[in-house]
Coordinates of C-alpha atoms and ligand atoms in Angstrom, one line a residue:
M14 CA 8.2 -3.0 -51.5
S15 CA 9.2 -6.4 -52.4
E16 CA 8.1 -9.9 -51.0
T17 CA 10.3 -12.5 -52.7
P18 CA 12.0 -15.6 -51.4
I19 CA 15.6 -14.1 -51.1
D20 CA 15.2 -12.3 -54.4
P21 CA 18.9 -11.5 -55.5
T22 CA 18.0 -8.1 -56.5
W23 CA 16.4 -7.1 -53.1
L24 CA 19.2 -9.0 -51.3
A25 CA 21.7 -6.9 -53.1
A26 CA 19.8 -3.8 -52.5
V27 CA 19.7 -4.4 -48.5
Q28 CA 23.3 -5.5 -48.5
D29 CA 24.1 -2.1 -50.2
K30 CA 22.0 -0.3 -47.7
L31 CA 24.0 -2.0 -44.8
K32 CA 27.3 -1.1 -46.4
Q33 CA 26.4 2.4 -46.5
S34 CA 25.0 2.8 -43.2
A35 CA 26.6 3.3 -39.7
R36 CA 23.4 3.3 -37.7
I37 CA 21.6 0.0 -38.1
A38 CA 19.0 -1.6 -35.6
A39 CA 17.3 -4.8 -35.4
L40 CA 14.2 -5.9 -33.7
T41 CA 13.9 -9.6 -33.2
G42 CA 11.2 -11.9 -32.1
A43 CA 10.7 -15.7 -31.5
G44 CA 11.2 -16.4 -35.0
I45 CA 14.9 -15.8 -35.0
S46 CA 15.2 -18.8 -32.4
A47 CA 12.9 -21.1 -34.2
E48 CA 15.9 -22.6 -36.0
S49 CA 17.5 -23.3 -32.7
G50 CA 14.6 -25.4 -31.7
V51 CA 13.0 -22.9 -29.5
P52 CA 9.3 -23.0 -30.1
T53 CA 7.8 -19.7 -31.2
F54 CA 4.5 -18.4 -29.5
R55 CA 2.2 -18.4 -32.2
G56 CA 3.6 -21.0 -34.4
A57 CA 2.3 -24.5 -35.0
D58 CA 4.2 -25.9 -32.2
G59 CA 3.9 -22.7 -30.4
L60 CA 4.6 -22.2 -26.7
W61 CA 1.1 -20.8 -26.3
K62 CA -0.2 -24.0 -27.9
K63 CA 0.2 -26.0 -24.6
Y64 CA -0.9 -23.0 -22.6
R65 CA -2.7 -19.6 -23.4
A66 CA -0.5 -16.4 -22.8
E67 CA -3.5 -14.9 -20.9
D68 CA -3.4 -18.0 -18.5
L69 CA 0.3 -17.7 -17.7
A70 CA 2.3 -14.6 -18.8
T71 CA 0.5 -12.1 -16.4
P72 CA 0.7 -11.0 -13.0
E73 CA -2.7 -12.0 -12.1
A74 CA -1.9 -15.7 -13.2
F75 CA 1.2 -15.6 -11.0
A76 CA -0.7 -14.2 -8.0
R77 CA -3.4 -16.8 -8.6
N78 CA -1.3 -19.9 -9.2
P79 CA 2.6 -19.2 -8.9
E80 CA 3.3 -22.8 -9.1
L81 CA 1.6 -23.3 -12.2
V82 CA 3.4 -20.2 -13.9
W83 CA 6.8 -21.4 -12.4
E84 CA 6.0 -24.9 -13.8
W85 CA 5.7 -23.2 -17.4
Y86 CA 8.9 -21.2 -17.0
N87 CA 10.7 -24.2 -15.6
W88 CA 9.7 -26.3 -18.8
R89 CA 10.8 -23.3 -20.9
R90 CA 14.2 -22.9 -19.1
S91 CA 14.8 -26.7 -19.4
L92 CA 13.8 -26.6 -23.1
I93 CA 16.0 -23.6 -24.0
A94 CA 19.0 -24.6 -21.7
E95 CA 20.3 -27.1 -24.4
K96 CA 19.6 -25.0 -27.4
K97 CA 22.2 -23.2 -29.2
P98 CA 22.4 -19.9 -31.2
N99 CA 21.8 -20.5 -35.1
P100 CA 23.4 -18.7 -37.9
G101 CA 20.8 -16.0 -37.6
H102 CA 22.0 -15.0 -34.2
L103 CA 25.5 -15.4 -35.1
A104 CA 25.0 -13.1 -38.3
L105 CA 23.8 -10.3 -36.0
A106 CA 26.8 -10.7 -33.7
A107 CA 28.9 -10.4 -36.7
L108 CA 27.1 -7.5 -37.9
E109 CA 27.6 -5.7 -34.5
K110 CA 31.5 -6.5 -34.9
A111 CA 31.3 -4.8 -38.4
R112 CA 29.1 -1.8 -37.4
P113 CA 29.7 -0.2 -33.9
G114 CA 26.7 1.7 -34.6
F115 CA 24.5 -1.4 -34.5
T116 CA 22.0 -1.9 -31.7
L117 CA 19.8 -5.1 -31.3
I118 CA 16.5 -4.9 -29.6
T119 CA 15.0 -8.2 -28.7
Q120 CA 11.4 -9.2 -27.6
N121 CA 12.9 -12.8 -26.8
V122 CA 13.7 -13.8 -23.2
D123 CA 16.0 -16.9 -24.1
G124 CA 19.3 -15.1 -24.0
L125 CA 20.5 -16.7 -27.4
H126 CA 21.7 -13.3 -28.7
L127 CA 24.0 -12.9 -25.8
S128 CA 25.3 -16.6 -26.2
A129 CA 26.0 -15.8 -29.8
G130 CA 28.3 -12.9 -28.7
S131 CA 26.0 -9.9 -29.2
R132 CA 26.7 -7.3 -26.6
N133 CA 24.8 -4.1 -27.6
V134 CA 21.5 -5.8 -26.8
L135 CA 18.3 -4.2 -25.4
E136 CA 16.3 -7.1 -23.8
I137 CA 13.0 -5.2 -23.7
H138 CA 10.9 -8.2 -22.4
G139 CA 13.6 -9.3 -19.8
S140 CA 15.3 -12.6 -19.5
I141 CA 14.0 -16.1 -18.6
W142 CA 17.4 -16.6 -16.9
R143 CA 17.0 -13.9 -14.3
V144 CA 14.7 -13.9 -11.3
R145 CA 13.6 -11.1 -9.2
C146 CA 12.4 -11.2 -5.5
L147 CA 8.7 -9.8 -5.0
D148 CA 9.9 -8.7 -1.5
C149 CA 13.1 -7.1 -1.7
G150 CA 13.3 -6.6 -5.4
G151 CA 16.7 -8.5 -5.6
C152 CA 17.3 -9.4 -9.0
R153 CA 20.0 -11.7 -10.4
E154 CA 20.7 -14.4 -13.0
D155 CA 20.1 -18.0 -11.9
R156 CA 20.5 -20.8 -14.3
T157 CA 19.6 -23.6 -11.8
N158 CA 17.6 -26.1 -13.9
P159 CA 15.0 -26.6 -12.8
L160 CA 14.3 -24.1 -10.0
P161 CA 12.3 -25.4 -7.1
P162 CA 8.5 -25.3 -7.7
L163 CA 8.3 -22.0 -5.6
P164 CA 11.9 -20.5 -5.8
R165 CA 12.8 -18.3 -2.8
C166 CA 15.1 -15.2 -2.4
P167 CA 18.5 -16.2 -0.6
Q168 CA 18.5 -12.6 0.9
C169 CA 15.0 -12.4 2.4
N170 CA 13.2 -15.7 1.6
G171 CA 10.6 -13.8 -0.4
L172 CA 9.0 -15.5 -3.5
L173 CA 11.0 -15.1 -6.6
R174 CA 9.4 -14.5 -10.0
P175 CA 10.8 -14.7 -13.4
D176 CA 12.4 -11.3 -14.4
V177 CA 10.2 -11.0 -17.6
V178 CA 7.7 -8.4 -18.8
W179 CA 4.2 -10.0 -18.7
F180 CA 1.2 -8.9 -20.5
G181 CA -0.3 -5.8 -18.7
E182 CA 3.1 -4.8 -17.4
S183 CA 5.0 -1.8 -18.5
L184 CA 8.3 -2.4 -20.0
N185 CA 11.2 -0.8 -18.1
P186 CA 11.2 2.9 -19.1
S187 CA 14.7 3.6 -19.9
L188 CA 14.9 0.3 -22.0
L189 CA 11.8 1.6 -23.8
E190 CA 13.2 4.9 -24.2
A191 CA 16.3 3.7 -25.4
S192 CA 14.7 1.4 -28.0
F193 CA 12.7 4.1 -29.4
Q194 CA 15.4 6.4 -29.5
V195 CA 17.5 3.6 -31.5
A196 CA 14.5 3.2 -33.9
A197 CA 14.4 7.1 -34.5
L198 CA 18.1 7.2 -35.3
A199 CA 18.4 4.2 -37.3
E200 CA 19.3 4.4 -41.1
V201 CA 18.2 0.9 -41.6
M202 CA 15.8 -1.2 -39.4
L203 CA 15.8 -5.1 -39.8
V204 CA 12.6 -6.7 -38.3
I205 CA 13.3 -10.2 -38.0
G206 CA 11.1 -13.1 -36.8
T207 CA 8.3 -11.3 -35.1
S208 CA 4.6 -11.4 -35.7
A209 CA 4.5 -7.8 -35.1
I210 CA 1.5 -8.1 -32.8
V211 CA 2.7 -7.2 -29.2
Q212 CA 2.9 -3.7 -28.3
P213 CA 4.7 -1.4 -27.7
A214 CA 7.5 -3.6 -29.4
A215 CA 5.6 -3.7 -32.6
S216 CA 5.6 0.2 -32.8
L217 CA 9.4 0.4 -33.2
A218 CA 9.4 -0.4 -36.9
R219 CA 6.8 2.3 -37.5
Q220 CA 8.9 4.8 -35.5
A221 CA 12.0 4.0 -37.5
K222 CA 10.1 4.3 -40.8
R223 CA 8.8 7.6 -39.8
S224 CA 12.1 8.8 -38.9
G225 CA 13.4 7.9 -42.4
A226 CA 14.9 4.4 -41.9
F227 CA 14.9 1.7 -44.6
V228 CA 12.8 -1.0 -43.1
V229 CA 13.5 -4.6 -44.0
E230 CA 11.3 -7.4 -42.8
V231 CA 12.8 -10.9 -42.5
N232 CA 10.0 -13.7 -41.9
V233 CA 8.8 -16.8 -43.3
E234 CA 5.1 -15.4 -43.6
K235 CA 3.4 -12.0 -44.0
T236 CA 2.8 -10.0 -41.0
P237 CA 1.1 -6.6 -40.3
L238 CA 4.2 -5.0 -40.9
S239 CA 5.0 -6.5 -44.2
S240 CA 3.1 -3.7 -46.2
Q241 CA 4.8 -1.0 -44.3
A242 CA 8.4 -2.4 -45.0
H243 CA 10.4 -1.1 -47.7
A244 CA 11.6 -4.7 -48.5
V245 CA 10.3 -8.0 -47.3
L246 CA 12.8 -10.9 -47.5
T247 CA 10.8 -14.2 -47.2
G248 CA 12.7 -17.0 -45.7
P249 CA 14.1 -18.4 -42.6
S250 CA 16.4 -15.8 -40.8
G251 CA 19.1 -18.4 -40.2
L252 CA 19.4 -18.5 -44.2
I253 CA 18.9 -14.8 -45.0
L254 CA 20.8 -13.0 -42.3
P255 CA 24.2 -14.6 -43.1
R256 CA 23.6 -13.5 -46.7
L257 CA 22.7 -9.9 -45.8
I258 CA 26.0 -9.5 -44.0
E259 CA 28.2 -11.1 -46.6
G260 CA 31.0 -8.6 -47.8
L261 CA 30.1 -6.2 -45.0
S262 CA 33.8 -5.3 -43.8
P263 CA 34.3 -3.2 -40.8
Ligands
BV8_25 C1 2.6 -2.6 -22.0 C2 7.9 -12.0 -22.0 C3 1.7 -0.9 -20.9 C4 7.2 -13.1 -21.2 C5 6.1 -11.2 -23.7 C6 -1.5 -1.4 -27.5 C7 -2.4 -2.0 -28.4 C8 -2.8 -3.2 -28.4 C9 -2.5 -4.0 -27.2 C10 -1.7 -3.4 -26.3 C11 -1.1 -2.1 -26.4 N1 -0.4 -1.9 -25.2 C12 -0.3 -2.8 -24.6 C13 -1.1 -3.8 -24.9 C14 -1.4 -5.0 -24.4 C15 -0.3 -6.1 -24.8 C16 -0.2 -6.6 -26.2 O1 0.4 -6.1 -27.0 N2 -1.1 -7.6 -26.4 C17 -1.1 -8.1 -27.8 C18 -1.3 -9.7 -27.6 C19 -2.1 -7.4 -28.5 N3 1.0 -5.5 -24.3 C20 1.5 -5.6 -23.0 O2 0.8 -5.9 -22.1 C21 2.9 -4.9 -23.0 N4 2.7 -4.1 -21.8 O3 2.3 -2.3 -23.1 O4 2.5 -1.9 -20.9 C22 0.2 -1.3 -20.5 C23 0.1 -1.8 -19.2 C24 -1.2 -2.1 -19.0 C25 -2.1 -2.2 -19.8 C26 -1.9 -1.8 -21.2 C27 -0.6 -1.3 -21.5 C28 4.0 -6.0 -22.5 C29 4.0 -7.0 -23.6 C30 5.2 -7.9 -23.1 C31 4.7 -9.3 -23.0 N5 5.7 -10.3 -22.7 N6 7.2 -12.0 -23.5 C32 7.6 -14.5 -21.8 O5 8.2 -14.6 -22.7 O6 7.2 -15.2 -21.1 S1 5.5 -11.2 -25.1 C33 6.0 -12.5 -26.1 O7 5.1 -12.6 -27.1 C34 7.3 -12.3 -26.7 O8 8.4 -11.5 -25.9 C35 6.9 -11.4 -27.9 O9 7.0 -10.1 -27.6 C36 5.5 -11.9 -28.2 C37 5.6 -13.0 -29.2 O10 5.9 -12.4 -30.3 P1 6.9 -12.8 -31.5 O11 8.2 -12.8 -30.7 O12 6.7 -12.1 -32.7 O13 6.7 -14.5 -31.6 P2 5.4 -15.1 -32.5 O14 5.5 -16.5 -32.1 O15 4.2 -14.2 -32.3 O16 5.9 -14.8 -34.0 C38 7.0 -15.6 -34.5 C39 7.2 -15.1 -35.9 O17 8.3 -15.5 -36.5 C40 6.2 -15.3 -36.8 O18 5.9 -14.2 -37.6 C41 6.8 -16.4 -37.7 O19 6.4 -16.4 -39.0 C42 8.2 -16.0 -37.8 N7 9.2 -17.1 -37.9 C43 8.9 -18.3 -37.5 N8 10.2 -19.1 -37.9 C44 10.9 -18.1 -38.5 C45 10.3 -16.9 -38.5 N9 10.8 -15.8 -39.1 C46 12.0 -16.0 -39.6 N10 12.8 -17.1 -39.7 C47 12.2 -18.2 -39.1 N11 13.0 -19.4 -39.1
ZN26 ZN1 14.3 -10.9 -1.4

């Protein structure tokens, strides 16, 4: 295991692994969007800093005070609306073009992977750009910015919620199953920009390793995963990922 700031030896080793592999998976967290100017959850300017996750990203919080929760999501939507994908997002979109067997699993709800051109994406925590009706279940993309303080369903006038997975809520079973399947079949698993704390997403890397994948962590700091990874590339994903896919022809 190595943890070096883009040590050329390890960079070459991971590049070789990617060249030799058909089935590659990536799990991304808020860190990959940091260089686009989207605050991470736990960073110094973290999203939770202004608010606490337990106070807002839960069904109880929404039931107790839907206006406060919508105020937080409207704030995040307005913040993310003007952000662009960074070289890290673009490198993963290029990786998908070079390797059809590449699957991107993201914990992020900001939609920046899709804006970067990635298509084989499992948004396991949902999307901040989708809304879902509490009454009829109708779910659709709505980029109105900002949404009203208590947005209503155009079909049945029911109260809308963000179509994201809150703490204490189960993930979509088919998305969850698909992501564990991808992890189990991966020859290489890139774990990028995540504090590896939130479950069950954090278990995907362990699943990949158990199934024989070469696990690579890309992060600016150590995480609980670092000691499990075969390679730890320390540095910003916007710098490392484009280097990793250099010379990777289809
Ligand atoms: C569930 C959507 C079944 C909403 C989010 C098992 C064990 C322990 C706890 C649990 C468990 N199972 C369930 C739980 C409870 C809970 C949980 O995991 N709690 C944690 C806090 C311990 N999990 C759940 O509730 C999940 N549900 O399992 O259902 C169930 C049901 C009932 C009861 C029990 C179980 C649902 C979790 C999903 C929550 N929704 N997001 C929204 O966004 O509004 S989570 C949200 O936080 C994100 O989606 C993401 O998953 C997480 C934040 O993590 P990161 O993305 O990693 O971001 P973070 O800021 O933490 O870290 C950024 C990293 O980037 C850092 O490492 C930093 O160094 C790095 N970085 C920064 N800049 C860069 C960089 N890296 C590279 N380059 C850079 N430039
Ligand atoms: Zn409805």
